[in-house]
């Protein structure tokens, strides 16, 4: 939704501003390749299509049972509610995070294991396989952000700081992709923790 787009405005405007004003890098940051790194692959956004796919039926396929979508929604929202605000709140604000999604899927598998084959049958094995790749990438982005991404964004990575301006800019875009692509740009308000 609109809220999901607005959370990227600061990242986008900062990157474009740096590309336009970095005198040390010159026009190198204005190349098509450099500017394309401002809008990178975001696995959490790529994974969200599965939610829509699981709640839809194509014209050429058998319709799911009448209660399929309601059961899917009820089950997932009950689980997220049980897991608490740190899981539910980001999801309601269009932010998908690896840890929260992994917990939700794990509990769903334990609570209603017979529903999982129905979901796979409805969505299809190829779509699930593609989704697993995006979900795995979310996990990788989470690890990368926590290991080095935040240090790069905070200007605390000595190796990145020693690089030429164009390379520093590029690493900062990678670190932003890890942060936003893992949903770790979302910060739960302190009064809800």
Coordinates of C-alpha atoms in Angstrom, one line a residue:
X1 CA 0.0 0.0 0.0
X2 CA 0.8 3.7 0.1
X3 CA 2.4 3.3 3.6
X4 CA 4.8 0.7 2.3
X5 CA 5.9 3.1 -0.4
X6 CA 6.3 6.1 1.9
X7 CA 8.7 4.3 4.2
X8 CA 11.2 4.3 1.3
X9 CA 11.1 8.1 0.7
X10 CA 13.9 9.0 3.0
X11 CA 16.2 6.3 1.6
X12 CA 15.4 7.3 -2.0
X13 CA 15.8 11.0 -1.5
X14 CA 19.1 10.6 0.4
X15 CA 20.5 8.3 -2.3
X16 CA 19.5 10.7 -5.1
X17 CA 20.8 13.7 -3.2
X18 CA 24.1 12.0 -2.6
X19 CA 24.4 11.0 -6.2
X20 CA 23.8 14.6 -7.3
X21 CA 26.1 16.3 -4.8
X22 CA 29.1 14.0 -4.3
X23 CA 31.8 16.0 -5.9
X24 CA 34.5 13.4 -5.2
X25 CA 32.7 10.8 -7.3
X26 CA 31.6 13.2 -10.0
X27 CA 29.2 11.9 -12.6
X28 CA 30.0 8.3 -11.8
X29 CA 27.0 8.1 -9.5
X30 CA 24.7 9.4 -12.2
X31 CA 25.2 6.4 -14.5
X32 CA 22.3 4.0 -15.2
X33 CA 24.1 1.2 -13.3
X34 CA 24.8 3.4 -10.2
X35 CA 21.3 4.8 -10.1
X36 CA 19.7 1.3 -10.5
X37 CA 21.2 0.4 -7.1
X38 CA 18.8 2.9 -5.5
X39 CA 15.9 0.6 -6.3
X40 CA 17.3 -2.9 -5.6
X41 CA 15.8 -6.3 -5.2
X42 CA 13.9 -6.4 -1.9
X43 CA 13.1 -10.0 -0.9
X44 CA 10.5 -9.1 1.6
X45 CA 8.5 -7.2 -1.1
X46 CA 9.0 -10.1 -3.5
X47 CA 7.7 -12.6 -0.9
X48 CA 4.5 -10.7 -0.3
X49 CA 2.9 -11.8 -3.6
X50 CA 2.5 -15.2 -2.1
X51 CA -0.1 -13.8 0.4
X52 CA -2.2 -12.5 -2.5
X53 CA -1.7 -15.7 -4.5
X54 CA -2.9 -17.9 -1.6
X55 CA -6.1 -15.9 -1.4
X56 CA -7.0 -15.9 -5.0
X57 CA -8.2 -18.3 -7.6
X58 CA -7.3 -18.2 -11.3
X59 CA -10.0 -18.8 -13.9
X60 CA -8.4 -22.0 -15.2
X61 CA -8.2 -23.8 -11.8
X62 CA -10.4 -25.4 -9.3
X63 CA -11.8 -23.1 -6.7
X64 CA -10.6 -23.6 -3.2
X65 CA -13.2 -24.6 -0.6
X66 CA -15.5 -21.9 0.6
X67 CA -13.8 -21.5 3.9
X68 CA -10.2 -21.7 2.6
X69 CA -9.4 -18.0 2.6
X70 CA -11.2 -17.3 5.9
X71 CA -9.4 -20.3 7.5
X72 CA -6.0 -19.0 6.2
X73 CA -6.6 -15.4 7.4
X74 CA -8.1 -16.5 10.7
X75 CA -5.2 -18.9 11.4
X76 CA -2.4 -16.5 10.5
X77 CA -3.9 -13.5 12.3
X78 CA -4.6 -15.6 15.4
X79 CA -1.0 -16.8 15.4
X80 CA 0.4 -13.3 14.9
X81 CA -1.8 -12.0 17.7
X82 CA -0.6 -14.8 20.0
X83 CA 3.0 -14.0 19.1
X84 CA 2.4 -10.4 20.1
X85 CA 2.9 -6.8 18.9
X86 CA 6.4 -7.2 17.6
X87 CA 5.1 -9.8 15.1
X88 CA 1.7 -8.3 14.3
X89 CA 2.4 -4.6 14.1
X90 CA 5.0 -4.6 11.4
X91 CA 2.8 -6.9 9.3
X92 CA -0.2 -4.7 9.6
X93 CA 2.0 -1.8 8.3
X94 CA 3.1 -3.7 5.2
X95 CA 6.5 -4.6 6.6
X96 CA 7.4 -8.3 6.3
X97 CA 10.3 -9.5 8.4
X98 CA 12.1 -12.8 8.3
X99 CA 12.0 -13.7 12.0
X100 CA 8.3 -12.7 12.4
X101 CA 7.3 -14.7 9.3
X102 CA 9.4 -17.7 10.3
X103 CA 7.7 -17.8 13.7
X104 CA 4.3 -17.4 12.2
X105 CA 4.9 -20.2 9.7
X106 CA 6.4 -22.5 12.3
X107 CA 3.4 -22.1 14.6
X108 CA 1.0 -22.5 11.7
X109 CA 2.7 -25.8 10.8
X110 CA 2.4 -27.0 14.4
X111 CA -1.2 -25.9 15.0
X112 CA -2.7 -27.0 11.7
X113 CA -0.4 -29.3 9.9
X114 CA -3.1 -30.7 7.7
X115 CA -3.8 -27.3 6.2
X116 CA -0.3 -26.9 4.9
X117 CA -0.8 -29.5 2.0
X118 CA -4.0 -27.7 1.1
X119 CA -2.1 -24.4 0.8
X120 CA 0.6 -26.0 -1.3
X121 CA -2.0 -27.7 -3.5
X122 CA -3.8 -24.4 -4.0
X123 CA -0.7 -22.3 -4.7
X124 CA 1.3 -24.9 -6.5
X125 CA 4.8 -26.4 -5.9
X126 CA 6.6 -24.1 -8.5
X127 CA 5.2 -20.9 -6.8
X128 CA 6.1 -22.2 -3.3
X129 CA 9.6 -23.0 -4.6
X130 CA 10.0 -19.5 -5.9
X131 CA 8.6 -18.1 -2.7
X132 CA 11.1 -20.1 -0.6
X133 CA 14.0 -18.4 -2.6
X134 CA 12.6 -15.0 -1.6
X135 CA 12.1 -16.1 2.0
X136 CA 15.7 -17.4 2.1
X137 CA 17.0 -14.2 0.7
X138 CA 15.1 -12.3 3.5
X139 CA 17.0 -14.5 6.0
X140 CA 20.3 -13.7 4.3
X141 CA 19.5 -9.9 4.2
X142 CA 18.6 -10.1 7.9
X143 CA 22.0 -11.7 8.7
X144 CA 23.9 -9.2 6.4
X145 CA 22.2 -6.2 7.9
X146 CA 22.8 -7.3 11.5
X147 CA 26.4 -8.4 10.7
X148 CA 27.7 -5.4 8.8
X149 CA 24.9 -3.4 7.2
X150 CA 24.1 -1.2 10.1
X151 CA 27.8 -0.4 10.7
X152 CA 28.0 0.7 7.1
X153 CA 24.9 2.9 7.4
X154 CA 26.2 4.4 10.6
X155 CA 29.6 5.2 9.0
X156 CA 31.4 2.9 11.4
X157 CA 32.9 0.4 8.9
X158 CA 36.5 1.3 8.5
X159 CA 37.0 -0.7 5.4
X160 CA 34.1 0.9 3.6
X161 CA 35.1 4.3 4.9
X162 CA 38.6 3.8 3.3
X163 CA 37.1 3.2 -0.2
X164 CA 36.8 5.8 -3.0
X165 CA 33.5 7.8 -2.9
X166 CA 31.8 5.8 -5.7
X167 CA 32.5 2.5 -3.8
X168 CA 31.4 4.0 -0.5
X169 CA 28.1 5.1 -2.1
X170 CA 27.6 1.7 -3.6
X171 CA 28.2 -0.1 -0.3
X172 CA 25.8 2.2 1.4
X173 CA 23.1 1.3 -1.2
X174 CA 23.8 -2.4 -0.6
X175 CA 23.4 -1.9 3.2
X176 CA 20.2 0.0 2.6
X177 CA 18.9 -2.9 0.5
X178 CA 19.7 -5.3 3.3
X179 CA 18.0 -3.2 5.9
X180 CA 14.8 -2.5 3.8
X181 CA 14.8 -5.8 2.1
X182 CA 14.7 -7.6 5.4
X183 CA 12.1 -5.3 6.9
X184 CA 14.5 -4.1 9.6
X185 CA 13.9 -0.5 8.7
X186 CA 10.8 -0.8 10.8
X187 CA 11.2 0.1 14.4
X188 CA 8.5 -0.8 16.9
X189 CA 7.6 2.2 19.0
X190 CA 9.2 2.0 22.4
X191 CA 5.9 2.1 24.2
X192 CA 4.8 -1.1 22.4
X193 CA 7.9 -3.1 23.2

